[in-house]
């Protein structure tokens, strides 16, 4: 009987294990997870803080017990510390017993994720947390309650920073966001992020640009500008580092600490697969450019692909990813897909901007949406799209990405037949108008 | 100098005229419109009744005066009564002066639209209206105000019937819907229309199935079941008939009263084009089957195509339409595209149903969406899709139609990278799950 070991039991590993069992009633499946919680929806954690998620346990999909019922063995508190690709074995630290064990596999699936980067300047604060694991959420919630927190400091303004800010605010906690440079939420264009400032003003959030914490002094933080502010709770959101140290000298190739995979989800070692935040692949629409698939959607898709591959169906592959993503910050929605701004700068392109209402302009509550697309001058393919507004942003990014995925050009956007009725769009939706504008531009190039 | 005559100045004709002028500074353009109003958003009219559209004139895009500024001549109250395709002339009745004139064209664009079907049983009521033209809206609004209407009867439950019902209710008027048979809003599957009943119950709307009006008796209506009900206002919404009588014996072919067009928007007569509710073409994804393009989106698209064709750019053509459509009824949204249920029955297919929340299930307010797709057994193409739910229905129908338009199969839905964050979707969105289910079904066929 073949045996699969999965390293990491959060979204990627847990989904891969379930799919493996679905496809193979008889295969042996073991998950090693170095922490205690498995199979939870980490994207939902910020919303439990603010009460949009009412039950903490609704964030958990599968428990070790439920996995056991499927004959999948989950060992939590077990950290894989090295891989021997010649022997097909892993060394595992059983942390509770401080005991090292060796286990062997036919297939190894790596879903180790990442760890939040630490800031040395705040190491002295007992009120310092990051929101990465389910246990972090529990710590934060207890800490808020025990200390009746009214003043929080958020370091960083990535999507988790924004979501946590919104939810702390919903809980009645005043938030100060510290951004070390002068640009917040770098996933969106600097000249399109005005809605974030608007929302912060509307909701009484304090933003300090070009500011860091120098050190923590009890329940206060001393800032780089000399100011001292209340900081009963400090949450850091300054990025993650992939947990791939255990692969050093294993024979599994790394690139900038990430694990490159091919269309089968395979690493350079043919019986070892990888997915999740530590994996790196390429863009679907521009395969020459590498992309890190550190999003929930690609992790779930790869889990299926890898399960199929291991189960012998080599026809199920991935084609790269677009990196479609969206964040909500109060009433505002920000979404992008494709190359980063930096990456797109190296590809010959032109830009189309269109601002238009999300529904028929004569309707009460019609609100502006701003779509920007970066179009390959050579092929007409959308290299990158950015959409900002309130309602209807998700629809537009998803249409653009579905269209681009199948090879549709910007010029062909005029033919996308959006379901029209005044509460939903216009007879010429913003998506269509981007196409009309691009045609006009191309005629005048 | 070439001359274009347009028959009908509502959405299709007015848009075609504007586009013609944009492309041809010098061409002569004349619009004959048999009624008084031109270039208005008829889809927005129901929303003015309920107050969602606050300014009546915001429904009007272009006035004869604004057209005059573009050197486009609009003759309202002028009905084209016949076309002589040998002489390239039209006969026009100037209704105000009861005078017949003849005008000649190089190109003729037919956008005559349709007229609401009349019900003989209600002909005696002065309170009987249909909502088809802008003038109808004005009549209805005055009538409601002058008579302090509190009880209205809606005959029929098509999309206009539903929208008018919602908006009369918002205005504090009790509505009774009469449906002559036992199925409401036939655009959606009988077993998926439950949300309509729910909304009617929630909002105190009375629905009487298998019921018609026998006759009107003052401010009351006597029904086919013998009942007598208050009917201070009666609105009929029982379909439209194309206004194509003037084409009889003209040499322009008709099919069931509709005007067939080719990919250029041309009728069988090469300098005569047609668009709007009276035109008929074919499905984009199943070109063998005829479809009536009686929706605003195809009308606007055809207006551009015809303007390009007349301007000498024969590369701009249409590919048929999917007929993507959506209607809002209170909190519920209903959308479809593709073949009708009747048409799909003749094509070998299988059905996939998926019910899933519109956002991550653990989020407050996550609400069910039901997607049904009819898949060609032969090609895997979605022949027809139906989506019902609350928020997020528009997004799903638009993704499905954009995907289908480019030839994407149901099996490939698993690869559509939906922008994920808990307020918007799931890591495996309902769209993806339809694809996974279809694959599973295909494996077991």
JSON list of C-alpha atoms in Angstrom, two decimals, chain A residues 302-408:
[
{"chain": "A", "resi": 302, "resn": "UNK", "atom": "CA", "xyz": [-3.34, 22.69, -6.43]},
{"chain": "A", "resi": 303, "resn": "UNK", "atom": "CA", "xyz": [-4.62, 20.39, -3.71]},
{"chain": "A", "resi": 304, "resn": "UNK", "atom": "CA", "xyz": [-6.96, 18.82, -6.25]},
{"chain": "A", "resi": 305, "resn": "UNK", "atom": "CA", "xyz": [-4.31, 18.65, -8.94]},
{"chain": "A", "resi": 306, "resn": "UNK", "atom": "CA", "xyz": [-1.74, 17.02, -6.70]},
{"chain": "A", "resi": 307, "resn": "UNK", "atom": "CA", "xyz": [-4.28, 14.51, -5.39]},
{"chain": "A", "resi": 308, "resn": "UNK", "atom": "CA", "xyz": [-5.12, 13.58, -8.99]},
{"chain": "A", "resi": 309, "resn": "UNK", "atom": "CA", "xyz": [-1.47, 13.33, -9.99]},
{"chain": "A", "resi": 310, "resn": "UNK", "atom": "CA", "xyz": [-0.59, 11.08, -7.07]},
{"chain": "A", "resi": 311, "resn": "UNK", "atom": "CA", "xyz": [-3.68, 9.02, -7.87]},
{"chain": "A", "resi": 312, "resn": "UNK", "atom": "CA", "xyz": [-2.35, 8.40, -11.34]},
{"chain": "A", "resi": 313, "resn": "UNK", "atom": "CA", "xyz": [-4.42, 10.85, -13.35]},
{"chain": "A", "resi": 314, "resn": "UNK", "atom": "CA", "xyz": [-1.71, 12.87, -15.01]},
{"chain": "A", "resi": 315, "resn": "UNK", "atom": "CA", "xyz": [-4.22, 14.69, -17.22]},
{"chain": "A", "resi": 316, "resn": "UNK", "atom": "CA", "xyz": [-5.19, 17.06, -14.39]},
{"chain": "A", "resi": 317, "resn": "UNK", "atom": "CA", "xyz": [-2.60, 19.82, -14.41]},
{"chain": "A", "resi": 318, "resn": "UNK", "atom": "CA", "xyz": [-2.43, 23.49, -13.67]},
{"chain": "A", "resi": 319, "resn": "UNK", "atom": "CA", "xyz": [-1.80, 26.20, -16.16]},
{"chain": "A", "resi": 320, "resn": "UNK", "atom": "CA", "xyz": [-0.33, 28.79, -13.85]},
{"chain": "A", "resi": 321, "resn": "UNK", "atom": "CA", "xyz": [-2.38, 31.35, -11.99]},
{"chain": "A", "resi": 322, "resn": "UNK", "atom": "CA", "xyz": [-3.60, 34.88, -12.54]},
{"chain": "A", "resi": 323, "resn": "UNK", "atom": "CA", "xyz": [-3.44, 35.78, -8.88]},
{"chain": "A", "resi": 324, "resn": "UNK", "atom": "CA", "xyz": [-6.95, 37.22, -8.81]},
{"chain": "A", "resi": 325, "resn": "UNK", "atom": "CA", "xyz": [-7.44, 38.82, -5.41]},
{"chain": "A", "resi": 326, "resn": "UNK", "atom": "CA", "xyz": [-9.81, 41.16, -3.63]},
{"chain": "A", "resi": 327, "resn": "UNK", "atom": "CA", "xyz": [-9.92, 42.93, -0.29]},
{"chain": "A", "resi": 328, "resn": "UNK", "atom": "CA", "xyz": [-12.78, 44.67, 1.46]},
{"chain": "A", "resi": 329, "resn": "UNK", "atom": "CA", "xyz": [-12.06, 47.70, 3.61]},
{"chain": "A", "resi": 330, "resn": "UNK", "atom": "CA", "xyz": [-15.34, 48.97, 5.04]},
{"chain": "A", "resi": 331, "resn": "UNK", "atom": "CA", "xyz": [-17.51, 49.93, 2.05]},
{"chain": "A", "resi": 332, "resn": "UNK", "atom": "CA", "xyz": [-14.64, 49.85, -0.39]},
{"chain": "A", "resi": 333, "resn": "UNK", "atom": "CA", "xyz": [-13.42, 46.94, -2.45]},
{"chain": "A", "resi": 334, "resn": "UNK", "atom": "CA", "xyz": [-10.04, 46.66, -4.13]},
{"chain": "A", "resi": 335, "resn": "UNK", "atom": "CA", "xyz": [-9.14, 43.91, -6.55]},
{"chain": "A", "resi": 336, "resn": "UNK", "atom": "CA", "xyz": [-6.37, 43.07, -8.97]},
{"chain": "A", "resi": 337, "resn": "UNK", "atom": "CA", "xyz": [-4.98, 40.23, -11.02]},
{"chain": "A", "resi": 338, "resn": "UNK", "atom": "CA", "xyz": [-1.91, 39.59, -13.08]},
{"chain": "A", "resi": 339, "resn": "UNK", "atom": "CA", "xyz": [1.58, 40.99, -12.98]},
{"chain": "A", "resi": 340, "resn": "UNK", "atom": "CA", "xyz": [2.63, 43.37, -10.26]},
{"chain": "A", "resi": 341, "resn": "UNK", "atom": "CA", "xyz": [3.13, 47.00, -11.20]},
{"chain": "A", "resi": 342, "resn": "UNK", "atom": "CA", "xyz": [6.84, 46.39, -11.14]},
{"chain": "A", "resi": 343, "resn": "UNK", "atom": "CA", "xyz": [6.64, 43.33, -13.35]},
{"chain": "A", "resi": 344, "resn": "UNK", "atom": "CA", "xyz": [4.33, 45.00, -15.83]},
{"chain": "A", "resi": 345, "resn": "UNK", "atom": "CA", "xyz": [6.79, 47.85, -16.28]},
{"chain": "A", "resi": 346, "resn": "UNK", "atom": "CA", "xyz": [9.12, 45.48, -18.13]},
{"chain": "A", "resi": 347, "resn": "UNK", "atom": "CA", "xyz": [6.54, 44.37, -20.70]},
{"chain": "A", "resi": 348, "resn": "UNK", "atom": "CA", "xyz": [5.60, 46.74, -23.56]},
{"chain": "A", "resi": 349, "resn": "UNK", "atom": "CA", "xyz": [2.08, 47.86, -22.74]},
{"chain": "A", "resi": 350, "resn": "UNK", "atom": "CA", "xyz": [-0.45, 50.65, -22.80]},
{"chain": "A", "resi": 351, "resn": "UNK", "atom": "CA", "xyz": [-2.91, 51.58, -20.08]},
{"chain": "A", "resi": 352, "resn": "UNK", "atom": "CA", "xyz": [-6.67, 52.10, -20.27]},
{"chain": "A", "resi": 353, "resn": "UNK", "atom": "CA", "xyz": [-8.49, 53.80, -17.43]},
{"chain": "A", "resi": 354, "resn": "UNK", "atom": "CA", "xyz": [-12.25, 53.89, -17.18]},
{"chain": "A", "resi": 355, "resn": "UNK", "atom": "CA", "xyz": [-14.40, 55.36, -14.45]},
{"chain": "A", "resi": 356, "resn": "UNK", "atom": "CA", "xyz": [-18.08, 54.58, -14.56]},
{"chain": "A", "resi": 357, "resn": "UNK", "atom": "CA", "xyz": [-20.98, 53.83, -12.24]},
{"chain": "A", "resi": 358, "resn": "UNK", "atom": "CA", "xyz": [-21.47, 50.28, -11.02]},
{"chain": "A", "resi": 359, "resn": "UNK", "atom": "CA", "xyz": [-25.12, 50.37, -12.10]},
{"chain": "A", "resi": 360, "resn": "UNK", "atom": "CA", "xyz": [-27.22, 52.60, -14.32]},
{"chain": "A", "resi": 361, "resn": "UNK", "atom": "CA", "xyz": [-26.24, 56.17, -13.51]},
{"chain": "A", "resi": 362, "resn": "UNK", "atom": "CA", "xyz": [-29.82, 57.29, -12.88]},
{"chain": "A", "resi": 363, "resn": "UNK", "atom": "CA", "xyz": [-30.25, 54.79, -10.03]},
{"chain": "A", "resi": 364, "resn": "UNK", "atom": "CA", "xyz": [-30.04, 55.95, -6.42]},
{"chain": "A", "resi": 365, "resn": "UNK", "atom": "CA", "xyz": [-26.83, 54.69, -4.88]},
{"chain": "A", "resi": 366, "resn": "UNK", "atom": "CA", "xyz": [-25.03, 54.25, -8.19]},
{"chain": "A", "resi": 367, "resn": "UNK", "atom": "CA", "xyz": [-21.37, 54.50, -7.20]},
{"chain": "A", "resi": 368, "resn": "UNK", "atom": "CA", "xyz": [-18.19, 54.94, -9.21]},
{"chain": "A", "resi": 369, "resn": "UNK", "atom": "CA", "xyz": [-15.91, 52.08, -10.14]},
{"chain": "A", "resi": 370, "resn": "UNK", "atom": "CA", "xyz": [-12.44, 52.65, -11.51]},
{"chain": "A", "resi": 371, "resn": "UNK", "atom": "CA", "xyz": [-10.97, 49.99, -13.80]},
{"chain": "A", "resi": 372, "resn": "UNK", "atom": "CA", "xyz": [-7.40, 50.15, -14.99]},
{"chain": "A", "resi": 373, "resn": "UNK", "atom": "CA", "xyz": [-5.94, 47.60, -17.35]},
{"chain": "A", "resi": 374, "resn": "UNK", "atom": "CA", "xyz": [-2.37, 47.25, -18.59]},
{"chain": "A", "resi": 375, "resn": "UNK", "atom": "CA", "xyz": [-2.53, 45.80, -22.07]},
{"chain": "A", "resi": 376, "resn": "UNK", "atom": "CA", "xyz": [0.24, 44.00, -23.93]},
{"chain": "A", "resi": 377, "resn": "UNK", "atom": "CA", "xyz": [0.96, 46.13, -26.98]},
{"chain": "A", "resi": 378, "resn": "UNK", "atom": "CA", "xyz": [1.93, 43.01, -28.83]},
{"chain": "A", "resi": 379, "resn": "UNK", "atom": "CA", "xyz": [-0.97, 40.67, -28.04]},
{"chain": "A", "resi": 380, "resn": "UNK", "atom": "CA", "xyz": [-3.79, 42.82, -26.64]},
{"chain": "A", "resi": 381, "resn": "UNK", "atom": "CA", "xyz": [-3.89, 40.55, -23.58]},
{"chain": "A", "resi": 382, "resn": "UNK", "atom": "CA", "xyz": [-4.51, 42.23, -20.22]},
{"chain": "A", "resi": 383, "resn": "UNK", "atom": "CA", "xyz": [-1.27, 41.86, -18.29]},
{"chain": "A", "resi": 384, "resn": "UNK", "atom": "CA", "xyz": [-2.62, 43.40, -15.10]},
{"chain": "A", "resi": 385, "resn": "UNK", "atom": "CA", "xyz": [-6.01, 44.71, -14.04]},
{"chain": "A", "resi": 386, "resn": "UNK", "atom": "CA", "xyz": [-6.90, 46.83, -11.02]},
{"chain": "A", "resi": 387, "resn": "UNK", "atom": "CA", "xyz": [-10.46, 47.63, -9.95]},
{"chain": "A", "resi": 388, "resn": "UNK", "atom": "CA", "xyz": [-11.51, 49.93, -7.11]},
{"chain": "A", "resi": 389, "resn": "UNK", "atom": "CA", "xyz": [-14.94, 51.00, -5.90]},
{"chain": "A", "resi": 390, "resn": "UNK", "atom": "CA", "xyz": [-17.78, 49.79, -3.72]},
{"chain": "A", "resi": 391, "resn": "UNK", "atom": "CA", "xyz": [-20.37, 47.24, -4.86]},
{"chain": "A", "resi": 392, "resn": "UNK", "atom": "CA", "xyz": [-19.62, 45.42, -8.09]},
{"chain": "A", "resi": 393, "resn": "UNK", "atom": "CA", "xyz": [-15.81, 45.41, -7.96]},
{"chain": "A", "resi": 394, "resn": "UNK", "atom": "CA", "xyz": [-15.74, 41.64, -7.43]},
{"chain": "A", "resi": 395, "resn": "UNK", "atom": "CA", "xyz": [-17.91, 41.08, -10.49]},
{"chain": "A", "resi": 396, "resn": "UNK", "atom": "CA", "xyz": [-15.70, 43.16, -12.74]},
{"chain": "A", "resi": 397, "resn": "UNK", "atom": "CA", "xyz": [-12.38, 41.62, -11.68]},
{"chain": "A", "resi": 398, "resn": "UNK", "atom": "CA", "xyz": [-13.83, 38.13, -12.03]},
{"chain": "A", "resi": 399, "resn": "UNK", "atom": "CA", "xyz": [-15.18, 38.80, -15.52]},
{"chain": "A", "resi": 400, "resn": "UNK", "atom": "CA", "xyz": [-11.87, 40.30, -16.59]},
{"chain": "A", "resi": 401, "resn": "UNK", "atom": "CA", "xyz": [-9.90, 37.38, -15.20]},
{"chain": "A", "resi": 402, "resn": "UNK", "atom": "CA", "xyz": [-12.21, 34.71, -16.68]},
{"chain": "A", "resi": 403, "resn": "UNK", "atom": "CA", "xyz": [-11.93, 36.46, -20.05]},
{"chain": "A", "resi": 404, "resn": "UNK", "atom": "CA", "xyz": [-8.16, 36.84, -19.88]},
{"chain": "A", "resi": 405, "resn": "UNK", "atom": "CA", "xyz": [-7.68, 33.24, -18.80]},
{"chain": "A", "resi": 406, "resn": "UNK", "atom": "CA", "xyz": [-9.25, 31.98, -22.00]},
{"chain": "A", "resi": 407, "resn": "UNK", "atom": "CA", "xyz": [-7.06, 34.23, -24.12]},
{"chain": "A", "resi": 408, "resn": "UNK", "atom": "CA", "xyz": [-9.57, 37.04, -24.63]}
]
